[in-house]
Amino acid sequence: MSSLLASGVIIASGVWLILVSALMLAGPAIALQYLAKMASTNLINYSELSLRLIWGIAMIAYSDSSRFPEFFRIAGWVLAGTAIVLMLVPRQWHAAYAVYWSKKLTAPLVRLFAPISLLFGIFLIWAVI
């Protein structure tokens, strides 16, 4: 993967995390509904996991050019590795896990976690520009 493509994927991922944080803050109930739908169909499951795998590969590929090479390398392997593992387990397990957390988390907790997504999205963009 070229450095330009990898940085673009990472920046897009950072923007996505920022948008997710806005949803978590403004509409935590909607965010929990989306969480419950993760892995609910093959299309949703493998689309999510493919994007996660691409993001992980991009972080690995761009790690030496980033401000935090070791962090990018480790995070990239975690993202790619977990995506591959989740592709291999029965989709229903992944779906049940998503539904479990969507029922367990409350709106205030989702709002509490929103800044983490925001800060990580900003961090990713800053680390590659």
mmCIF file of C-alpha atoms in Angstrom:
data_model
loop_
_atom_site.group_PDB
_atom_site.id
_atom_site.type_symbol
_atom_site.label_atom_id
_atom_site.label_comp_id
_atom_site.label_asym_id
_atom_site.label_seq_id
_atom_site.Cartn_x
_atom_site.Cartn_y
_atom_site.Cartn_z
ATOM 1 C CA MET A 1 0.000 0.000 0.000
ATOM 2 C CA SER A 2 1.449 3.373 -0.961
ATOM 3 C CA SER A 3 2.182 5.928 1.715
ATOM 4 C CA LEU A 4 -0.289 8.387 0.191
ATOM 5 C CA LEU A 5 -3.076 5.801 0.078
ATOM 6 C CA ALA A 6 -2.293 4.620 3.626
ATOM 7 C CA SER A 7 -2.348 8.164 5.000
ATOM 8 C CA GLY A 8 -5.646 8.805 3.205
ATOM 9 C CA VAL A 9 -7.199 5.708 4.764
ATOM 10 C CA ILE A 10 -5.966 6.755 8.215
ATOM 11 C CA ILE A 11 -7.267 10.312 7.816
ATOM 12 C CA ALA A 12 -10.631 8.964 6.610
ATOM 13 C CA SER A 13 -10.709 6.686 9.667
ATOM 14 C CA GLY A 14 -9.980 9.660 11.906
ATOM 15 C CA VAL A 15 -12.815 11.647 10.320
ATOM 16 C CA TRP A 16 -15.119 8.630 10.757
ATOM 17 C CA LEU A 17 -14.231 8.436 14.474
ATOM 18 C CA ILE A 18 -14.950 12.144 14.866
ATOM 19 C CA LEU A 19 -18.356 11.706 13.200
ATOM 20 C CA VAL A 20 -19.095 8.687 15.404
ATOM 21 C CA SER A 21 -18.248 10.760 18.471
ATOM 22 C CA ALA A 22 -20.739 13.418 17.350
ATOM 23 C CA LEU A 23 -23.412 10.732 16.972
ATOM 24 C CA MET A 24 -22.542 9.279 20.369
ATOM 25 C CA LEU A 25 -22.898 12.694 21.972
ATOM 26 C CA ALA A 26 -25.979 13.943 20.116
ATOM 27 C CA GLY A 27 -27.866 10.681 19.685
ATOM 28 C CA PRO A 28 -26.648 7.949 22.000
ATOM 29 C CA ALA A 29 -29.823 5.884 21.486
ATOM 30 C CA ILE A 30 -29.223 5.913 17.724
ATOM 31 C CA ALA A 31 -25.574 4.968 18.262
ATOM 32 C CA LEU A 32 -26.709 1.991 20.365
ATOM 33 C CA GLN A 33 -29.167 0.950 17.634
ATOM 34 C CA TYR A 34 -26.300 0.950 15.117
ATOM 35 C CA LEU A 35 -24.154 -1.049 17.528
ATOM 36 C CA ALA A 36 -26.916 -3.652 17.844
ATOM 37 C CA LYS A 37 -26.945 -4.050 14.046
ATOM 38 C CA MET A 38 -23.217 -4.770 13.783
ATOM 39 C CA ALA A 39 -22.737 -8.233 12.305
ATOM 40 C CA SER A 40 -26.504 -8.652 11.946
ATOM 41 C CA THR A 41 -26.104 -9.626 8.292
ATOM 42 C CA ASN A 42 -23.222 -11.003 6.257
ATOM 43 C CA LEU A 43 -23.033 -7.750 4.288
ATOM 44 C CA ILE A 44 -22.788 -5.571 7.403
ATOM 45 C CA ASN A 45 -20.394 -7.948 9.151
ATOM 46 C CA TYR A 46 -17.912 -8.409 6.329
ATOM 47 C CA SER A 47 -18.123 -4.759 5.240
ATOM 48 C CA GLU A 48 -17.254 -3.613 8.762
ATOM 49 C CA LEU A 49 -14.476 -6.170 9.135
ATOM 50 C CA SER A 50 -13.030 -5.452 5.686
ATOM 51 C CA LEU A 51 -12.850 -1.739 6.463
ATOM 52 C CA ARG A 52 -11.236 -2.541 9.807
ATOM 53 C CA LEU A 53 -8.689 -4.784 8.069
ATOM 54 C CA ILE A 54 -7.894 -2.067 5.500
ATOM 55 C CA TRP A 55 -7.473 0.474 8.317
ATOM 56 C CA GLY A 56 -5.119 -1.907 10.150
ATOM 57 C CA ILE A 57 -3.048 -2.553 7.028
ATOM 58 C CA ALA A 58 -2.863 1.201 6.390
ATOM 59 C CA MET A 59 -1.609 1.826 9.926
ATOM 60 C CA ILE A 60 1.065 -0.861 9.535
ATOM 61 C CA ALA A 61 2.094 0.446 6.116
ATOM 62 C CA TYR A 62 2.272 4.056 7.311
ATOM 63 C CA SER A 63 3.803 3.350 10.731
ATOM 64 C CA ASP A 64 7.373 4.323 9.829
ATOM 65 C CA SER A 65 6.185 7.665 8.418
ATOM 66 C CA SER A 66 3.917 8.498 11.350
ATOM 67 C CA ARG A 67 4.749 10.531 14.427
ATOM 68 C CA PHE A 68 4.324 7.366 16.533
ATOM 69 C CA PRO A 69 5.695 4.422 14.521
ATOM 70 C CA GLU A 70 5.538 1.782 17.262
ATOM 71 C CA PHE A 71 1.990 2.719 18.282
ATOM 72 C CA PHE A 72 0.838 2.656 14.646
ATOM 73 C CA ARG A 73 2.469 -0.729 14.064
ATOM 74 C CA ILE A 74 0.925 -2.305 17.185
ATOM 75 C CA ALA A 75 -2.513 -0.737 16.666
ATOM 76 C CA GLY A 76 -2.440 -1.763 13.012
ATOM 77 C CA TRP A 77 -1.695 -5.382 13.880
ATOM 78 C CA VAL A 78 -4.420 -5.370 16.551
ATOM 79 C CA LEU A 79 -6.978 -3.981 14.073
ATOM 80 C CA ALA A 80 -5.962 -6.350 11.275
ATOM 81 C CA GLY A 81 -5.628 -9.374 13.557
ATOM 82 C CA THR A 82 -8.970 -8.909 15.272
ATOM 83 C CA ALA A 83 -10.656 -8.332 11.917
ATOM 84 C CA ILE A 84 -9.275 -11.631 10.611
ATOM 85 C CA VAL A 85 -10.258 -13.495 13.791
ATOM 86 C CA LEU A 86 -13.796 -12.086 13.624
ATOM 87 C CA MET A 87 -14.025 -13.115 9.963
ATOM 88 C CA LEU A 88 -13.281 -16.681 11.033
ATOM 89 C CA VAL A 89 -15.706 -17.018 13.951
ATOM 90 C CA PRO A 90 -19.407 -17.598 13.335
ATOM 91 C CA ARG A 91 -21.085 -14.301 12.457
ATOM 92 C CA GLN A 92 -23.817 -15.013 15.015
ATOM 93 C CA TRP A 93 -21.239 -14.827 17.830
ATOM 94 C CA HIS A 94 -20.117 -11.393 16.690
ATOM 95 C CA ALA A 95 -23.749 -10.284 16.300
ATOM 96 C CA ALA A 96 -24.657 -11.564 19.775
ATOM 97 C CA TYR A 97 -21.690 -9.708 21.259
ATOM 98 C CA ALA A 98 -22.806 -6.460 19.596
ATOM 99 C CA VAL A 99 -26.388 -6.916 20.818
ATOM 100 C CA TYR A 100 -25.140 -7.699 24.335
ATOM 101 C CA TRP A 101 -23.209 -4.415 24.521
ATOM 102 C CA SER A 102 -25.992 -2.406 22.896
ATOM 103 C CA LYS A 103 -28.308 -3.540 25.720
ATOM 104 C CA LYS A 104 -25.716 -3.222 28.489
ATOM 105 C CA LEU A 105 -24.520 0.315 27.693
ATOM 106 C CA THR A 106 -26.624 3.282 28.711
ATOM 107 C CA ALA A 107 -27.029 6.634 26.946
ATOM 108 C CA PRO A 108 -24.962 8.469 29.607
ATOM 109 C CA LEU A 109 -22.128 5.952 29.188
ATOM 110 C CA VAL A 110 -22.209 6.344 25.411
ATOM 111 C CA ARG A 111 -21.974 10.114 25.866
ATOM 112 C CA LEU A 112 -19.120 9.618 28.326
ATOM 113 C CA PHE A 113 -17.172 7.593 25.725
ATOM 114 C CA ALA A 114 -17.778 10.127 22.920
ATOM 115 C CA PRO A 115 -14.723 12.275 23.753
ATOM 116 C CA ILE A 116 -12.494 9.201 23.511
ATOM 117 C CA SER A 117 -13.613 8.615 19.932
ATOM 118 C CA LEU A 118 -13.218 12.326 19.178
ATOM 119 C CA LEU A 119 -9.717 12.537 20.632
ATOM 120 C CA PHE A 120 -8.565 9.350 18.927
ATOM 121 C CA GLY A 121 -9.888 10.596 15.577
ATOM 122 C CA ILE A 122 -8.044 13.895 16.028
ATOM 123 C CA PHE A 123 -4.912 12.032 17.133
ATOM 124 C CA LEU A 124 -4.937 9.846 14.004
ATOM 125 C CA ILE A 125 -5.249 12.835 11.698
ATOM 126 C CA TRP A 126 -2.560 14.781 13.559
ATOM 127 C CA ALA A 127 -0.201 11.796 13.562
ATOM 128 C CA VAL A 128 -0.153 11.587 9.751
ATOM 129 C CA ILE A 129 -0.185 15.266 8.722
#
